[in-house]
Structure formats: structure tokens, C-alpha cells
Coordinates of C-alpha atoms and ligand atoms in Angstrom, one line a residue:
M497 CA -37.3 -4.1 11.1
G498 CA -37.4 -5.7 14.1
S499 CA -34.8 -4.5 17.3
L500 CA -32.1 -5.8 18.8
S501 CA -29.3 -4.7 21.6
L502 CA -25.4 -4.9 19.7
Q503 CA -24.9 -8.1 22.0
S504 CA -22.5 -9.7 23.3
S505 CA -20.0 -12.4 22.3
D506 CA -22.2 -14.9 24.4
A507 CA -24.8 -14.2 23.8
Q508 CA -24.0 -14.1 20.3
A509 CA -23.0 -17.5 20.4
A510 CA -26.3 -18.4 21.3
D511 CA -28.4 -17.6 19.1
F512 CA -25.2 -18.2 15.9
D513 CA -27.2 -19.6 12.8
P514 CA -24.4 -20.0 10.5
G515 CA -26.5 -20.0 7.7
V516 CA -27.7 -16.6 8.8
I517 CA -25.9 -13.1 8.6
V518 CA -27.5 -10.2 9.9
S519 CA -26.9 -6.9 9.8
Q520 CA -27.5 -4.4 12.9
N521 CA -27.0 -0.3 13.2
P522 CA -23.3 -0.3 15.5
A523 CA -25.0 3.3 16.1
T524 CA -28.6 1.9 17.7
G525 CA -28.3 -2.2 17.4
E526 CA -31.3 -2.1 15.1
K527 CA -31.9 -4.9 13.5
L528 CA -31.0 -4.6 9.6
G529 CA -31.8 -7.3 8.3
E530 CA -30.5 -10.9 7.0
V531 CA -28.6 -11.9 4.2
P532 CA -27.9 -15.8 3.4
V533 CA -24.5 -16.9 3.9
A534 CA -23.8 -18.2 0.2
T535 CA -22.3 -22.0 0.1
E536 CA -19.2 -23.5 -2.7
E537 CA -21.6 -24.3 -4.8
E538 CA -23.5 -20.8 -5.2
V539 CA -20.1 -19.2 -5.7
R540 CA -19.4 -21.9 -8.4
A541 CA -22.3 -21.3 -9.2
A542 CA -23.1 -17.1 -9.6
V543 CA -19.1 -17.6 -11.1
A544 CA -19.8 -19.2 -14.0
R545 CA -23.1 -17.2 -14.6
G546 CA -20.5 -14.2 -14.5
R547 CA -18.2 -16.4 -16.4
A548 CA -21.0 -16.4 -19.2
A549 CA -21.8 -12.6 -18.9
Q550 CA -18.3 -12.2 -19.8
R551 CA -17.2 -13.9 -23.0
E552 CA -20.0 -10.9 -25.0
W553 CA -19.8 -8.3 -22.5
G554 CA -15.2 -8.9 -22.9
R555 CA -16.2 -7.5 -26.8
L556 CA -17.5 -4.8 -26.3
P557 CA -15.2 -1.8 -27.5
V558 CA -14.2 0.0 -24.7
R559 CA -16.1 3.0 -26.0
E560 CA -19.9 0.7 -24.9
R561 CA -18.4 -0.5 -21.6
A562 CA -17.5 2.9 -20.6
R563 CA -21.4 4.3 -22.2
R564 CA -22.8 2.1 -20.0
V565 CA -20.6 2.6 -17.0
F566 CA -22.2 6.6 -17.8
A567 CA -25.7 4.4 -16.4
F568 CA -24.6 3.2 -13.9
R569 CA -22.4 6.7 -11.8
D570 CA -26.1 8.3 -12.9
E571 CA -28.0 6.0 -11.3
I572 CA -25.8 6.5 -7.9
I573 CA -25.6 9.8 -8.2
N574 CA -29.8 9.7 -8.2
R575 CA -29.9 7.2 -5.6
A576 CA -27.2 9.0 -3.4
E577 CA -29.1 10.3 -0.2
E578 CA -31.0 6.6 -0.5
V579 CA -26.9 4.8 -0.4
I580 CA -25.7 7.4 1.6
D581 CA -28.9 5.6 4.4
C582 CA -27.8 2.4 3.9
I583 CA -23.8 2.8 4.6
V584 CA -24.5 5.3 7.8
R585 CA -26.9 2.2 9.1
E586 CA -24.9 -0.4 8.5
G587 CA -21.2 1.1 9.2
G588 CA -22.3 4.3 12.4
K589 CA -19.7 7.3 9.9
T590 CA -21.7 10.6 9.5
R591 CA -24.1 11.1 6.9
L592 CA -21.1 13.3 5.1
E593 CA -18.1 10.8 5.5
A594 CA -20.7 8.7 3.2
L595 CA -21.5 11.1 1.2
N596 CA -17.6 11.8 0.8
M597 CA -15.3 9.3 1.3
E598 CA -17.6 6.8 0.3
V599 CA -20.6 8.0 -2.6
L600 CA -18.7 10.4 -4.0
V601 CA -15.2 9.3 -4.0
A602 CA -17.4 6.2 -6.1
V603 CA -18.9 8.3 -8.7
D604 CA -15.2 10.4 -9.6
L605 CA -13.7 7.6 -10.2
A606 CA -16.2 5.7 -12.5
D607 CA -16.1 9.0 -15.1
Y608 CA -12.5 9.5 -14.5
F609 CA -11.8 5.8 -15.8
A610 CA -14.9 5.7 -18.4
K611 CA -13.8 9.0 -19.8
R612 CA -9.8 7.4 -19.8
A613 CA -10.4 3.2 -20.6
E614 CA -10.2 3.8 -23.9
K615 CA -7.1 5.8 -24.3
L616 CA -5.8 3.6 -21.4
L617 CA -6.3 0.7 -23.1
A618 CA -5.5 0.7 -26.6
P619 CA -2.7 -1.5 -28.2
H620 CA 0.0 0.3 -26.5
P621 CA 3.4 0.4 -29.1
I622 CA 6.9 -0.7 -27.5
P623 CA 9.4 -0.1 -29.8
L624 CA 12.4 -2.2 -30.5
H625 CA 15.6 -0.7 -30.1
L626 CA 17.6 -3.2 -32.0
L627 CA 15.4 -4.9 -33.9
K628 CA 13.9 -2.4 -36.8
T629 CA 12.2 -4.2 -38.8
K630 CA 9.7 -5.8 -36.2
K631 CA 7.2 -4.5 -34.6
S632 CA 6.2 -5.3 -31.0
Y633 CA 2.5 -3.9 -29.4
L634 CA 0.8 -4.9 -26.3
H635 CA -3.2 -5.0 -25.7
Y636 CA -5.0 -5.6 -23.0
V637 CA -7.4 -8.2 -23.0
P638 CA -9.8 -8.8 -20.5
R639 CA -8.9 -11.8 -17.4
G640 CA -12.4 -13.0 -17.0
V641 CA -13.9 -13.3 -14.1
I642 CA -12.6 -10.7 -10.6
G643 CA -12.9 -11.5 -7.4
I644 CA -13.7 -9.5 -5.2
I645 CA -13.0 -9.1 -1.6
S646 CA -14.3 -6.4 0.9
P647 CA -13.9 -5.0 4.8
W648 CA -16.2 -3.7 6.1
N649 CA -14.7 0.3 6.9
F650 CA -16.1 1.7 3.2
P651 CA -18.4 -0.5 2.0
F652 CA -19.3 0.9 -0.7
S653 CA -16.1 2.8 -1.8
I654 CA -13.5 0.2 -1.6
P655 CA -15.7 -2.6 -3.8
L656 CA -17.8 0.3 -6.2
G657 CA -14.1 1.5 -6.9
E658 CA -12.9 -1.8 -8.2
T659 CA -16.3 -3.2 -9.5
I660 CA -16.4 -0.2 -11.8
M661 CA -12.6 -0.6 -12.8
G662 CA -13.0 -4.3 -13.9
L663 CA -15.8 -3.8 -15.5
L664 CA -14.3 -1.1 -18.2
A665 CA -11.8 -3.7 -18.4
G666 CA -13.9 -6.1 -19.3
N667 CA -14.2 -8.0 -16.8
A668 CA -17.4 -10.0 -14.9
V669 CA -16.6 -9.6 -10.6
V670 CA -18.0 -10.9 -8.4
L671 CA -18.4 -9.7 -4.5
K672 CA -17.8 -11.2 -1.0
P673 CA -18.1 -8.4 1.2
S674 CA -18.0 -7.7 4.6
E675 CA -20.2 -10.3 7.2
M676 CA -20.5 -7.1 8.7
T677 CA -22.1 -4.9 5.9
P678 CA -23.8 -7.0 3.5
L679 CA -26.5 -4.3 3.0
T680 CA -24.0 -2.3 1.3
A681 CA -23.2 -4.1 -0.8
L682 CA -26.3 -5.5 -2.0
K683 CA -27.8 -1.9 -2.9
A684 CA -24.7 -1.5 -4.6
K685 CA -25.3 -4.1 -6.6
E686 CA -29.4 -3.1 -6.5
L687 CA -27.9 -0.6 -8.3
F688 CA -26.7 -1.4 -10.4
D689 CA -29.5 -4.3 -11.5
A690 CA -32.1 -0.7 -12.1
C691 CA -29.6 0.8 -14.9
G692 CA -29.1 -1.7 -17.3
L693 CA -26.7 -3.8 -17.5
P694 CA -26.2 -7.7 -17.7
R695 CA -27.4 -9.2 -13.8
D696 CA -24.8 -12.0 -14.5
L697 CA -21.5 -9.0 -15.0
F698 CA -22.0 -8.5 -11.4
Q699 CA -22.8 -10.2 -8.7
V700 CA -22.9 -10.3 -5.0
V701 CA -21.9 -13.3 -2.8
T702 CA -22.7 -12.6 1.0
G703 CA -21.2 -14.5 3.0
R704 CA -18.1 -15.1 6.2
G705 CA -14.6 -15.9 5.6
A706 CA -15.2 -19.2 5.0
T707 CA -17.7 -17.8 1.4
G708 CA -14.9 -14.9 0.9
A709 CA -12.2 -18.7 0.7
A710 CA -14.1 -20.1 -1.4
L711 CA -14.6 -17.5 -4.2
I712 CA -10.9 -18.4 -4.7
D713 CA -10.8 -21.0 -5.3
S714 CA -14.4 -20.7 -7.0
G715 CA -12.2 -20.5 -10.4
V716 CA -11.5 -16.9 -11.0
D717 CA -9.3 -15.2 -12.9
Q718 CA -7.8 -12.9 -10.2
V719 CA -8.5 -11.4 -6.8
I720 CA -7.9 -7.8 -5.4
F721 CA -8.7 -8.6 -1.6
T722 CA -8.4 -5.3 0.2
G723 CA -8.3 -6.4 4.7
S724 CA -6.4 -7.9 7.5
V725 CA -2.7 -8.1 7.1
A726 CA -3.4 -12.0 8.7
T727 CA -5.8 -13.1 6.4
G728 CA -4.2 -10.4 3.4
R729 CA -1.7 -13.9 4.2
K730 CA -4.4 -16.8 3.6
V731 CA -5.6 -14.9 0.4
A732 CA -2.4 -14.0 -1.3
A733 CA -1.2 -18.3 -0.3
A734 CA -4.6 -19.0 -1.5
C735 CA -4.0 -17.3 -5.2
G736 CA -0.4 -18.4 -5.5
E737 CA -0.6 -22.0 -5.2
R738 CA -3.7 -21.4 -7.9
L739 CA -0.9 -19.4 -9.5
I740 CA -3.9 -16.7 -9.9
P741 CA -2.7 -12.9 -9.7
C742 CA -3.7 -10.9 -6.7
T743 CA -3.6 -7.6 -5.2
V744 CA -3.6 -7.6 -1.4
E745 CA -4.3 -4.2 0.0
L746 CA -3.2 -3.8 4.0
G747 CA -2.9 -2.2 7.4
G748 CA -1.1 0.7 8.1
K749 CA -0.1 2.2 11.1
A750 CA 0.0 6.3 9.3
P751 CA 3.2 8.4 11.7
A752 CA 3.0 11.9 10.9
I753 CA 5.8 14.1 11.3
V754 CA 5.1 17.5 12.4
C755 CA 8.5 20.0 11.9
A756 CA 9.9 22.8 13.9
D757 CA 8.5 24.9 11.4
A758 CA 4.9 23.4 10.1
D759 CA 1.7 25.8 10.3
L760 CA 1.0 24.9 13.2
E761 CA -3.3 26.4 12.8
R762 CA -4.1 23.5 9.8
T763 CA -1.3 20.9 11.3
A764 CA -3.5 20.3 14.2
N765 CA -6.9 20.4 11.9
A766 CA -4.6 18.1 9.6
L767 CA -4.2 16.3 11.6
V768 CA -7.7 15.6 14.2
W769 CA -9.8 14.5 10.7
G770 CA -7.4 13.1 9.9
A771 CA -6.8 10.6 13.3
F772 CA -11.1 10.7 13.7
A773 CA -12.3 10.8 10.6
N774 CA -14.9 7.4 10.4
S775 CA -13.9 6.9 13.6
G776 CA -11.0 6.2 13.3
Q777 CA -11.2 3.1 10.9
V778 CA -9.8 4.1 8.0
C779 CA -6.1 2.3 6.5
A780 CA -4.3 5.4 5.6
S781 CA -6.0 7.0 9.6
V782 CA -3.3 8.9 11.0
E783 CA -1.7 6.4 13.7
R784 CA 0.9 7.8 15.5
V785 CA 2.0 11.3 15.5
Y786 CA 5.7 12.6 15.8
A787 CA 5.5 16.0 16.8
H788 CA 9.7 17.8 17.2
E789 CA 10.4 19.6 20.7
A790 CA 9.8 23.3 19.9
V791 CA 5.8 22.7 19.5
H792 CA 4.6 20.1 21.3
D793 CA 3.1 21.5 23.4
E794 CA 1.2 24.2 22.0
L795 CA 1.0 21.6 19.1
V796 CA -1.0 18.8 20.8
E797 CA -2.7 22.0 22.8
R798 CA -4.7 23.0 19.6
V799 CA -5.5 19.3 19.5
V800 CA -7.2 18.9 22.7
T801 CA -8.9 21.6 22.4
K802 CA -10.2 21.2 18.2
V803 CA -10.7 17.1 20.2
R804 CA -12.9 18.6 22.9
A805 CA -14.9 20.3 20.3
L806 CA -16.0 17.4 18.3
R807 CA -19.9 15.7 19.0
Q808 CA -20.0 12.5 18.9
G809 CA -24.1 10.7 18.6
D810 CA -26.4 10.1 15.7
P811 CA -24.0 9.5 13.2
S812 CA -27.4 10.1 11.2
S813 CA -27.7 13.8 11.9
D814 CA -25.7 16.2 9.9
D815 CA -24.1 18.0 13.4
T816 CA -22.6 15.0 14.2
D817 CA -18.6 14.1 13.3
V818 CA -17.9 11.5 15.0
G819 CA -20.0 8.4 14.3
A820 CA -20.5 5.1 16.2
M821 CA -17.4 2.3 15.2
T822 CA -19.0 -0.6 13.1
W823 CA -17.8 -2.9 14.8
D824 CA -18.6 -4.8 18.4
R825 CA -14.8 -6.3 18.7
Q826 CA -12.5 -4.1 17.2
L827 CA -14.2 -1.1 19.9
A828 CA -12.9 -4.2 22.8
T829 CA -9.8 -4.4 20.6
V830 CA -9.5 -0.3 20.5
E831 CA -10.7 0.0 23.8
A832 CA -7.9 -3.2 25.2
T833 CA -4.8 -1.3 23.2
V834 CA -5.4 2.3 24.9
N835 CA -6.4 0.9 28.6
G836 CA -2.1 -1.2 27.6
A837 CA -0.5 2.3 26.9
V838 CA -2.0 3.9 30.0
A839 CA -1.0 1.2 31.9
A840 CA 2.7 1.3 30.0
G841 CA 2.4 5.5 31.1
A842 CA 0.8 6.8 28.4
R843 CA -1.3 9.9 29.1
V844 CA -5.1 10.2 28.6
L845 CA -5.8 13.9 27.7
V846 CA -9.6 13.6 25.9
G847 CA -11.6 10.6 26.1
G848 CA -10.2 7.6 26.5
K849 CA -13.2 5.4 27.3
R850 CA -16.2 4.2 25.4
G851 CA -19.1 6.4 24.7
P852 CA -22.6 6.5 26.6
G853 CA -25.2 3.8 25.0
P854 CA -25.9 0.8 23.7
G855 CA -24.6 2.5 20.7
L856 CA -20.2 0.4 19.5
F857 CA -18.7 4.6 20.2
F858 CA -15.0 5.5 22.0
E859 CA -14.4 9.4 22.6
P860 CA -12.4 10.1 20.0
T861 CA -8.6 9.7 22.2
V862 CA -5.4 11.6 22.8
L863 CA -2.1 10.0 24.2
A864 CA 1.1 11.7 25.3
D865 CA 4.1 10.8 26.5
C866 CA 3.5 8.2 24.3
R867 CA 6.6 6.1 23.6
Q868 CA 8.2 3.8 20.5
E869 CA 8.6 0.8 22.0
M870 CA 4.4 0.9 23.3
D871 CA 1.5 -1.0 21.7
V872 CA 0.1 1.6 20.6
M873 CA 3.0 2.9 19.1
H874 CA 3.3 0.1 16.4
R875 CA 0.0 -2.3 16.6
E876 CA -2.4 -1.1 14.3
I877 CA -5.2 1.0 15.7
F878 CA -8.0 1.1 13.7
G879 CA -10.2 3.1 16.0
P880 CA -10.6 6.9 17.1
V881 CA -6.5 6.8 18.6
M882 CA -3.8 9.4 18.8
P883 CA -1.1 8.7 20.3
I884 CA 2.0 11.3 20.4
M885 CA 5.2 11.2 21.0
K886 CA 7.6 14.5 21.4
V887 CA 10.5 13.8 19.3
R888 CA 14.1 16.2 20.0
S889 CA 14.7 16.6 15.9
E890 CA 13.4 15.8 11.9
E891 CA 15.4 12.7 11.6
E892 CA 14.5 11.1 14.6
A893 CA 11.0 12.1 13.5
I894 CA 12.3 9.9 10.3
Q895 CA 13.4 6.7 11.6
L896 CA 11.0 6.2 14.6
A897 CA 8.4 6.7 11.1
N898 CA 10.6 3.9 9.4
D899 CA 10.0 1.9 12.0
S900 CA 7.5 -0.5 11.6
H901 CA 5.8 -3.4 10.0
L902 CA 3.4 -1.3 7.8
G903 CA 4.4 1.0 5.5
L904 CA 0.7 2.9 3.3
C905 CA 0.7 6.4 3.8
A906 CA 2.0 9.0 6.4
Y907 CA 2.0 12.1 6.4
V908 CA 4.6 15.1 6.9
F909 CA 4.2 19.0 7.6
T910 CA 6.9 21.6 6.8
K911 CA 6.2 24.9 5.4
D912 CA 9.0 24.1 3.4
R913 CA 7.8 22.1 1.2
D914 CA 11.4 21.4 -0.3
K915 CA 12.1 19.9 3.4
G916 CA 8.3 18.0 2.9
R917 CA 9.6 16.7 -0.7
R918 CA 13.0 15.8 0.9
I919 CA 11.3 13.6 4.1
A920 CA 8.4 12.1 2.0
E921 CA 10.7 10.7 -0.3
R922 CA 12.8 8.6 3.0
V923 CA 9.4 7.7 4.3
E924 CA 9.0 4.1 4.0
A925 CA 5.7 4.1 2.8
G926 CA 4.0 3.6 -0.5
S927 CA 1.6 7.6 -0.7
V928 CA 3.5 10.2 1.7
I929 CA 1.6 13.7 1.8
V930 CA 3.2 16.8 2.8
N931 CA 0.6 19.1 4.1
D932 CA -2.8 17.1 4.0
V933 CA -4.5 13.7 5.7
L934 CA -6.7 10.9 3.9
F935 CA -6.8 11.7 1.1
S936 CA -5.4 10.6 -1.9
F937 CA -7.6 7.7 -2.1
G938 CA -10.2 9.5 -4.0
A939 CA -7.7 10.5 -6.2
P940 CA -8.8 8.3 -9.0
E941 CA -5.1 8.5 -10.5
T942 CA -2.7 7.9 -8.5
P943 CA -2.0 4.7 -7.6
W944 CA -2.7 3.4 -4.2
I945 CA -0.2 1.3 -2.9
G946 CA 2.1 0.0 -0.1
V947 CA 5.4 -1.0 1.3
K948 CA 6.0 -2.7 3.7
Q949 CA 3.7 -5.9 5.1
S950 CA 0.9 -3.4 4.1
T951 CA 0.5 -4.4 0.3
V952 CA 0.9 -6.8 -2.7
G953 CA -0.2 -5.4 -5.7
F954 CA -2.0 -1.8 -6.0
T955 CA -4.8 -0.9 -7.6
H956 CA -5.9 2.8 -8.9
S957 CA -4.6 4.8 -11.1
D958 CA -3.2 4.2 -15.0
D959 CA -1.3 1.3 -14.5
G960 CA -3.9 0.1 -12.2
L961 CA -7.3 0.0 -15.1
R962 CA -4.5 -2.8 -16.7
E963 CA -3.3 -4.7 -14.6
L964 CA -7.5 -5.8 -15.1
C965 CA -6.2 -7.0 -18.1
Q966 CA -3.7 -9.5 -18.5
K967 CA -1.4 -7.9 -20.6
R968 CA 0.2 -9.6 -24.2
H969 CA 2.7 -9.0 -26.8
V970 CA 1.9 -9.2 -30.2
N971 CA 5.6 -8.4 -33.5
V972 CA 5.2 -8.1 -36.2
D973 CA 7.5 -7.9 -39.2
R974 CA 8.2 -4.7 -41.3
F975 CA 9.9 -7.1 -44.6
A976 CA 9.8 -9.6 -47.0
T977 CA 13.1 -11.8 -45.2
K978 CA 14.0 -15.2 -46.0
R979 CA 16.0 -16.3 -42.3
E980 CA 16.8 -14.2 -39.4
L981 CA 20.4 -13.8 -38.6
W982 CA 21.2 -16.3 -35.9
W983 CA 18.4 -18.9 -38.1
Y984 CA 19.4 -22.4 -39.6
P985 CA 22.5 -23.2 -40.9
Y986 CA 25.1 -22.1 -38.0
S987 CA 28.2 -21.0 -39.2
P988 CA 31.7 -20.0 -38.7
K989 CA 30.9 -17.2 -41.0
A990 CA 27.5 -16.7 -38.9
F991 CA 29.9 -16.7 -35.4
N992 CA 32.4 -14.4 -37.4
F993 CA 29.3 -11.1 -38.0
M994 CA 27.6 -11.7 -35.2
L995 CA 30.7 -11.6 -32.5
K996 CA 31.7 -8.7 -35.2
A997 CA 28.3 -6.9 -35.2
M998 CA 28.2 -7.1 -31.3
R999 CA 32.0 -5.4 -30.7
F1000 CA 30.5 -2.4 -32.9
L1001 CA 27.0 -1.8 -31.7
F1002 CA 28.2 -2.1 -27.8
R1003 CA 31.6 -1.0 -27.8
A1004 CA 30.3 2.6 -30.0
K1005 CA 27.2 2.6 -27.8
R1006 CA 29.6 2.6 -24.2
R1007 CA 31.5 5.3 -25.9
A1008 CA 28.8 7.8 -27.1
Ligands
NDP603 P1 -10.9 -9.1 7.4 O1 -9.2 -9.1 6.6 O2 -10.9 -9.3 9.0 O3 -11.7 -9.2 5.9 C1 -11.1 -9.3 5.1 C2 -12.3 -9.3 4.2 O4 -11.7 -10.6 4.1 C3 -14.2 -9.6 4.9 O5 -14.8 -10.4 3.6 C4 -13.6 -11.0 6.0 O6 -14.9 -11.7 5.2 C5 -13.0 -12.7 4.1 N1 -12.3 -13.0 4.6 C6 -11.9 -13.6 6.0 N2 -10.6 -14.9 6.7 C7 -10.8 -15.3 4.7 C8 -10.4 -15.9 4.3 N3 -10.0 -17.4 5.4 N4 -10.2 -15.7 2.8 C9 -11.6 -14.6 2.0 N5 -11.6 -13.9 2.9 C10 -11.6 -13.7 4.1 O7 -10.7 -7.2 7.6 P2 -11.7 -6.3 8.3 O8 -12.9 -5.9 7.3 O9 -11.2 -6.3 9.6 O10 -10.7 -5.0 7.4 C11 -10.0 -4.4 8.5 C12 -9.2 -4.4 8.0 O11 -8.6 -3.5 6.9 C13 -7.0 -3.3 8.7 O12 -6.1 -4.0 9.0 C14 -6.9 -2.5 7.5 O13 -6.1 -1.4 8.2 C15 -7.5 -2.8 6.6 N6 -7.9 -2.5 5.7 C16 -7.3 -1.7 4.2 C17 -7.9 -0.5 3.3 C18 -5.9 -0.5 1.8 O14 -6.3 -0.3 1.4 N7 -4.7 -1.1 2.5 C19 -8.5 -0.1 3.5 C20 -9.0 -0.6 3.6 C21 -9.1 -0.8 5.5 P3 -16.1 -12.0 7.0 O15 -15.9 -9.7 7.2 O16 -17.4 -12.1 6.8 O17 -15.0 -12.7 8.2

């Protein structure tokens, strides 16, 4: 592996080879490797191979699929450090984050669903409330080949979780990882192949946006996309054109409402981790804080002290708290957002600029005196920045939290859990957590879901596994009769009978 400094956009343009992606270590600029850009034909061929492999896999009993997924889980556990090294080198997050937020999340999800898939995918009876002479049930049939298109911020846990659920549901998977993190996806593929599962059941096609678009166009039966709102719109439109189901998991702008009675030590600890873990490149990151005026100043003081103590630097050291950002483009966006906020009157209390050295570092930054109309309060930052705004009441905080086009996660801090629940139910977000942050992506039994422009569809949860199947309804008669009441021949007698039956049944029900 050679060494390469992190190139400027101009330099990159000069050496740009559209057929190759170069993976670099964002903390050092070291070149890690090259991968090819898959062509449309190659993507189609991968999907065709996946379809052939799926036929046999989809016919296996769920219990057998689960047994083989356990082998994949074990391979991940056994080679965890190899995976962690790869994630750290390619993405810039710290080793503990790579373990806790990527490997552990994937292992736990695999374990949870492999243990329960047989029960969750068993035929589901539908008791018929009126037609007692018949029996209905749903059965779950694999969709076929699932196309997964994933981002760079969690290059292992996001696509692997979706892949494992897709496989348990009886599908084949073709994954198009972000161009920033292809080696992590290929590492996952290496582990998959090593545990004896059919190779074509899970394939990785590396490439840029055009390869993702080609995957949607290649005849896949379902698409699971995670990424930006702008690309999500294109993906949903392309899937709509082809009438294939899609889930799009998009941006977030999570508000944190800090009530006057919050436990300030826990709140400050949670906010600091929630804003700076993975250098703030988390769709669920704390992106704006609304602090009640009664506790605002003390909260800010605690947060600033804790942020000053954070150790930023080499992500491969176990003593580092905050690693590198993954992409120079994102670093530039964060820098511009902070500069814009400062020009509009925000005060930098800590950080506020790029870190020293050649790597992609932005200092953990706390901004005070923020106002709702500033970009930093309503556009996704996706970097290590915590803007804080003072509010006069919890009511005002709820209004401001809901003043967003995004609604993925939100957080409420209060010692009064009943009040926390009441506020949580009024906040427009897919997951609202009282007195904690971020963790729910790591709880596979809860739906990963958003409202507004954050999500269409959902992943994770028991229903999320069933979403990866076609739901088919079967109805079987219980008694042999010669005809049903509503069949031919029609007659005045039949009409009067049905009218009387309707009146009897539904009036009686209303009185009851
Ligand atoms: P992008 O939307 O830029 O890219 C996502 C993926 O889509 C990448 O693999 C990308 O390829 C690919 N892609 C780009 N253009 C197309 C296209 N026309 N058709 C199909 N695929 C395409 O997002 P980022 O990778 O920058 O990820 C950051 C965003 O992801 C943030 O907004 C973040 O909030 C969101 N996110 C949402 C999560 C959620 O669960 N809701 C979780 C994590 C992140 P390439 O990168 O190679 O161009």
C-alpha cells in the first residue's frame, strides 16, 4: 500500500479515473487500496447470479437459513479485530466506536433475528370476524434479490444488518457500498465467503452513484437505500418507475429538549457523546439543543468542560475519543456551516475550526447564542458541532423541535418520566428517547423509522423482517356447501335476506 496525501478536489479531478475508486485513510491520507467501478452489465450479471442462488436458499426451511446465518455471526465475532481495523482505517472512527456501533450492532442483530426468524416468518392466522366458514392466513415468501445501497458513515452495521435480515427472509442480496468505504464492504464479503454460505447469495458491487442507479435498474425485487434526502428522492422515483418496493432511510436533524428539571450531569454527558460520536457523522446525532433558560447556563458550562476534555486524534489509538471525519466534502460542509453560524451571530465556545495535520479532522465544536433561523439549526450538519439555543419554556422547545423538514430521532431530558413521555409523544420524530441518545439503532427489536422527509418505510424490528418478504394471503373453506349466499342466481328473496342480515348484524353490534 502506497502513501498519498489527502488530495484537493482539483488534484483529484486531474487524476480521476472513472473506472477505479481509490480508498484512503482519512486520518492520514494513506492509500489503502483500489476497487473497480462495476459497469451496468456487471451489476446485471451479479443480480442474475444472486437470483439463481436464491432459488435454492429461499426453499430452505427458515431454521436452516438461521443455522447458516449463525455461522456468519460467529465468523464476525472471531475476526472482529480484523473488521474493526478495516473500519477504523477506511472511515476514521475510533476503535471503540467501530466495535460498539458497527461490529457489536451487527452481531447482536444477527443473533436476535436468527433466533426468532422461524417464529416471525411462520404463517400468521387472520381470524375472520364474520365469515366463520372460512380460514385465512398470511404466509411470507422471499422477495427474491434485494438491492442495498448504503452510505459511508456506518459502512458495516447498516448494510450488514440489512443483509442479514434479507438473507434470513430467504433473499439474495447485492450491496452497493459508498464509494468512500468500499473496502469495509469487501471485508464483510470476505467473512461471508469464509463461512461456507453460497457465494452468490451475497455480492458486493463497488462503484459510485451510477452503479447504485444501475442496481435499481437491474431487475432487483426490492431496494433498501440509506443516504441523503436528495439521493433518496431519486432512488424512490426510480423504484416507483419500476414498481418495486423501496425503503429510503434519509437525513436527520435530531433536537434535544432539555427541561428545567433535567439531571444536568447525565444530560451533559449524553449530549456530548450524542453530538461527537463518530465525529457527528450519525443520522441520529444531537444536531440542535433547546435548553430551558433555568438550566441553560449551567448546562453550557458542563458541556464545554466535557468537550474540552475530549481527546481527538489517531482513531487507531484506544485513548482517542474523537477520530477523523470520513470525507473531505463533508468536512468542507461542516466548516462552511460553522462559519455561516458565526457570521450570523453564534458564539464559538470550543473548537470551531479544522484540526491540525493532514487528516480530515474538525474540532468538536460548541456554538452558543444560536437562533432557529440560522442554517446550523435547520440544515443537517453531519459533523462534530453542537449548536445550543436558550428557550423560555418546554412548550417553546417542542414548537422549535417540530420546526423541521426532518424527523428521524429526538431526545428529551427530564427527571419526570411521565412528563418526558408526554413531551416525547408530541415531538415529530420516528424515535423519541427520554434521557438517552442514539442507542436505538442498536436495539434490533425496535423499528428504525422516521417521519417527514427522514424516511419512507422502515428497517429493523419484527415487522421489518417480514417487510423483506412478500405477504401473501391464503383462504381455505372449512365446510363443503354447494354455494355461497352472494353467488348466482340473484333474486328478490336473496336481496331481502341480505338486507335483513345486514340490519340485524350491524344494528345489534352498534347497540352493544
Ligand atoms: P448519499 O445520498 O450521497 O449516498 C448514499 C448512497 O447512494 C451511496 O452509496 C451513493 O454512492 C449512492 N448513490 C448516489 N447517487 C445515487 C443514485 N442516483 N442512485 C442510486 N444510488 C446512488 O449519502 P451519503 O453517503 O453522503 O450519506 C450521508 C447521508 O446519509 C446523510 O444525510 C445521513 O443523514 C444519511 N444517513 C441516514 C441514515 C438513516 O438511517 N436514516 C443512517 C446513516 C446515514 P456514492 O457514495 O458512491 O456516490
